Coordinates of C-alpha atoms in Angstrom, one line a residue:
Chain K
E28 CA 96.6 257.5 -25.8
T29 CA 94.4 260.3 -24.9
G30 CA 90.9 261.5 -25.9
V31 CA 88.9 259.4 -28.3
T32 CA 90.6 257.0 -30.7
Q33 CA 89.0 255.1 -33.7
T34 CA 90.3 252.3 -35.7
P35 CA 90.7 251.7 -38.6
R36 CA 91.0 255.2 -40.0
H37 CA 90.1 254.0 -43.5
L38 CA 88.2 250.9 -44.6
V39 CA 87.2 249.7 -48.0
M40 CA 84.8 246.8 -48.1
G41 CA 82.7 244.9 -50.5
M42 CA 78.9 244.5 -50.0
T43 CA 79.2 241.0 -48.8
N44 CA 82.0 241.6 -46.3
K45 CA 81.7 241.7 -42.5
K46 CA 83.9 244.2 -40.7
S47 CA 83.9 246.1 -37.4
L48 CA 84.8 249.7 -36.4
K49 CA 86.3 250.3 -33.0
C50 CA 86.2 253.3 -30.7
E51 CA 88.0 253.8 -27.4
Q52 CA 87.8 256.7 -25.1
H53 CA 90.4 257.5 -22.4
L54 CA 88.4 260.3 -20.7
G55 CA 86.5 258.3 -18.1
H56 CA 83.2 259.1 -19.7
N57 CA 80.0 257.1 -19.5
A58 CA 78.1 258.0 -22.6
M59 CA 79.2 257.0 -26.1
Y60 CA 77.8 257.8 -29.5
W61 CA 78.0 256.8 -33.2
Y62 CA 77.4 259.4 -35.9
K63 CA 77.4 259.1 -39.7
Q64 CA 78.8 262.1 -41.6
S65 CA 78.0 262.4 -45.3
A66 CA 79.1 265.4 -47.4
K67 CA 76.8 268.4 -47.2
K68 CA 74.4 266.7 -44.8
P69 CA 73.9 267.2 -41.1
L70 CA 75.6 264.8 -38.8
E71 CA 73.3 261.8 -38.3
L72 CA 73.1 260.4 -34.8
M73 CA 73.0 256.6 -35.1
F74 CA 73.3 255.1 -31.6
V75 CA 73.7 256.2 -28.0
Y76 CA 75.0 254.2 -25.1
N77 CA 74.8 255.4 -21.5
F78 CA 76.6 253.3 -18.8
K79 CA 76.8 250.5 -21.4
E80 CA 73.0 250.5 -22.1
Q81 CA 71.7 251.5 -25.5
T82 CA 69.4 254.4 -25.1
E83 CA 68.9 255.4 -28.7
N84 CA 68.7 253.7 -32.0
N85 CA 67.9 256.4 -34.6
S86 CA 66.1 254.1 -37.1
V87 CA 69.4 252.6 -38.2
P88 CA 69.2 249.6 -40.6
S89 CA 70.0 246.3 -39.1
R90 CA 73.1 245.9 -41.2
F91 CA 74.7 248.2 -38.6
S92 CA 75.0 246.5 -35.2
P93 CA 76.5 248.4 -32.3
E94 CA 78.2 246.8 -29.3
C95 CA 79.3 248.4 -26.0
P96 CA 81.1 245.9 -23.8
N97 CA 82.1 248.6 -21.2
S98 CA 82.0 252.4 -20.9
S99 CA 85.4 252.8 -22.6
H100 CA 84.8 250.8 -25.8
L101 CA 82.2 251.0 -28.6
F102 CA 82.1 248.9 -31.7
L103 CA 80.0 249.1 -34.9
H104 CA 79.7 245.8 -36.7
L105 CA 79.0 246.1 -40.4
H106 CA 77.6 243.4 -42.7
T107 CA 76.1 243.4 -46.2
L108 CA 76.4 247.2 -46.5
Q109 CA 75.3 249.2 -49.5
P110 CA 77.4 251.8 -51.5
E111 CA 75.2 254.6 -50.0
D112 CA 76.6 253.6 -46.6
S113 CA 80.0 255.0 -47.7
A114 CA 80.7 257.9 -45.3
L115 CA 82.8 259.1 -42.4
Y116 CA 81.7 257.3 -39.2
L117 CA 82.4 259.4 -36.0
C118 CA 82.5 258.2 -32.5
A119 CA 82.0 260.6 -29.6
S120 CA 81.8 260.4 -25.8
S121 CA 80.5 262.6 -23.0
Q122 CA 80.5 262.5 -19.2
R123 CA 77.1 260.9 -19.2
L124 CA 73.7 261.5 -20.8
A125 CA 72.5 264.8 -19.3
G126 CA 69.0 265.1 -18.0
G127 CA 67.0 268.3 -17.9
S128 CA 68.8 271.2 -19.4
S129 CA 72.4 270.3 -18.6
Y130 CA 75.4 271.2 -20.7
N131 CA 76.7 268.2 -22.6
E132 CA 80.1 268.5 -24.3
Q133 CA 80.8 265.7 -26.6
F134 CA 84.4 264.7 -27.5
F135 CA 84.9 263.3 -31.0
G136 CA 87.3 260.8 -32.4
P137 CA 88.9 261.4 -35.9
G138 CA 86.5 259.0 -37.6
T139 CA 86.7 256.0 -39.9
R140 CA 86.4 256.8 -43.6
L141 CA 84.3 253.9 -45.0
T142 CA 84.0 253.1 -48.7
V143 CA 81.6 250.3 -49.8
L144 CA 82.2 249.0 -53.2
Chain I
G3 CA 60.5 269.6 -35.3
E4 CA 64.2 269.7 -34.9
D5 CA 66.2 271.3 -37.7
V6 CA 69.4 273.2 -37.8
E7 CA 70.5 274.9 -41.0
Q8 CA 73.7 276.5 -42.1
S9 CA 75.0 277.8 -45.4
L10 CA 77.5 275.4 -47.0
F11 CA 80.4 277.7 -47.9
L12 CA 82.1 280.9 -46.9
S13 CA 85.3 282.4 -48.4
V14 CA 87.2 285.3 -46.8
R15 CA 90.6 286.9 -47.0
E16 CA 93.2 286.5 -44.3
G17 CA 92.8 289.3 -41.7
D18 CA 89.1 289.9 -42.4
S19 CA 86.3 288.9 -40.1
S20 CA 84.3 285.8 -40.8
V21 CA 80.7 285.4 -39.8
I22 CA 79.1 282.0 -39.9
N23 CA 75.3 281.8 -39.5
C24 CA 73.0 279.2 -38.2
T25 CA 69.2 279.0 -37.8
Y26 CA 67.3 276.5 -35.7
T27 CA 63.7 275.6 -35.3
D28 CA 63.2 274.5 -31.7
S29 CA 62.8 277.4 -29.4
S30 CA 63.3 275.2 -26.3
S31 CA 67.0 274.8 -27.1
T32 CA 69.0 275.0 -23.9
Y33 CA 72.6 275.2 -25.1
L34 CA 73.9 276.0 -28.6
Y35 CA 77.4 274.9 -29.7
W36 CA 80.0 275.6 -32.3
Y37 CA 82.2 272.8 -33.3
K38 CA 85.2 272.9 -35.7
Q39 CA 86.3 270.1 -37.9
E40 CA 89.8 270.3 -39.5
P41 CA 90.6 268.0 -42.5
G42 CA 91.0 264.4 -41.5
A43 CA 89.9 265.1 -37.9
G44 CA 86.9 264.7 -35.7
L45 CA 84.8 267.6 -34.4
Q46 CA 86.3 269.8 -31.7
L47 CA 84.2 272.1 -29.5
L48 CA 85.1 275.7 -30.1
T49 CA 82.6 277.5 -27.9
Y50 CA 79.0 277.3 -26.6
I51 CA 76.3 279.7 -25.3
F52 CA 73.5 279.1 -22.9
S53 CA 70.1 280.1 -24.2
N54 CA 69.5 282.9 -21.7
M55 CA 72.6 284.8 -23.0
D56 CA 72.7 287.1 -26.0
M57 CA 76.4 287.2 -26.6
K58 CA 79.6 285.4 -25.6
Q59 CA 83.1 286.5 -26.4
D60 CA 86.2 284.3 -26.2
Q61 CA 89.4 285.8 -27.6
R62 CA 88.8 286.1 -31.4
L63 CA 85.4 284.4 -31.3
T64 CA 82.1 286.1 -30.7
V65 CA 78.9 284.2 -30.5
L66 CA 75.6 286.1 -31.0
L67 CA 72.2 284.5 -30.2
N68 CA 68.9 286.0 -31.3
K69 CA 66.3 283.8 -29.6
K70 CA 63.4 285.6 -31.2
D71 CA 64.6 284.8 -34.7
K72 CA 66.2 281.5 -33.7
H73 CA 69.5 282.7 -35.2
L74 CA 73.0 281.9 -34.0
S75 CA 76.2 283.3 -35.4
L76 CA 79.9 282.8 -34.9
R77 CA 82.2 285.7 -35.7
I78 CA 85.9 285.0 -36.1
A79 CA 88.0 288.2 -35.9
D80 CA 91.3 288.5 -37.9
T81 CA 90.7 285.2 -39.7
Q82 CA 93.9 283.2 -40.3
T83 CA 94.6 280.4 -42.9
G84 CA 94.6 278.0 -39.9
D85 CA 90.9 278.8 -39.4
S86 CA 90.1 277.0 -42.6
A87 CA 87.8 274.2 -41.6
I88 CA 84.2 273.1 -41.4
Y89 CA 82.2 274.7 -38.7
F90 CA 79.1 273.0 -37.2
C91 CA 76.3 274.5 -35.3
A92 CA 74.5 272.3 -32.8
E93 CA 71.7 272.6 -30.3
S94 CA 70.7 270.5 -27.3
L95 CA 67.2 270.2 -26.2
P96 CA 65.8 269.8 -22.7
N97 CA 64.9 266.3 -21.5
Q98 CA 66.5 264.6 -24.4
G99 CA 69.5 263.3 -22.5
G100 CA 72.0 265.7 -24.0
K101 CA 71.3 264.7 -27.6
L102 CA 72.8 267.2 -30.0
I103 CA 71.1 268.2 -33.3
F104 CA 73.8 269.3 -35.8
G105 CA 73.6 271.4 -38.9
Q106 CA 75.2 270.5 -42.2
G107 CA 78.4 272.4 -41.5
T108 CA 79.8 275.5 -43.2
E109 CA 83.1 275.1 -45.0
L110 CA 85.3 278.2 -44.3
S111 CA 88.0 278.9 -46.8
V112 CA 90.6 281.6 -45.9
K113 CA 92.6 282.9 -48.8
P114 CA 96.0 284.6 -48.2

C-alpha cells in the first residue's frame, strides 16, 4: 500500500450506532488531519495531530472522538451521530506541522462516505 | 478573518482554456495551493505559489497571484475531458503550523 488509505470507503449507520473510521499513511509523515467535506462548502478541518499529540480541535462536537496511537494511524470514533453529520470524511498527512512560513503539502486519502440515517 | 471563496461551477469545451478564480481575505498568506479532486478520490496537490511570486507556470497550468486584490487564479490550457474535477484553492498562514484554509471548490465540467 502506498500513500494514504482510508477504511471503510462507505459507511451507513443509524443514529444510535458506534463505528470507527481508520486512516493509515505509508509516507513516513508525522502530522495527520481529519477533514469533513460537505457539498458546496469549504473543507472543514476537524482535528490535527503532530507526532501523535493533538494540536487542534476545531470546535468539533464530542460525538466525534479522534485517536492517534502512532504517527502512521489515525482513527475517528463515531457515536450517536446526527443526519447532518453525513458527509465525506477525509484524512490527510504531511511531513510535520510547519512553523513560521514553511511550505506544507498535505497528502489526502480517498475519504469515507458516511451516511447517517 | 480567514476566508477563501471560489465560484461553484465552470463549464468549458474541450480544447479551450479554463480559468478558475479564488479570492482570499488574509493578506499574510504565505503559500497558496491548488488541489484537484476527481470523483471518488481524495484531493491531490496540482501546484502551489509562494506569496512573493506573481506567476508560476507548469506545463498546461498557469497560476497568477494578485496580492493587492487577494486574487488567485488557475489557468488550464487546452482543457481535456480528463480535467473534469473539483478544484480547491487553499492558503496557508504564518505561525499556524501549516494549517490550510480551503475554499468551497469549483466543479469544472469539460464538454467534448
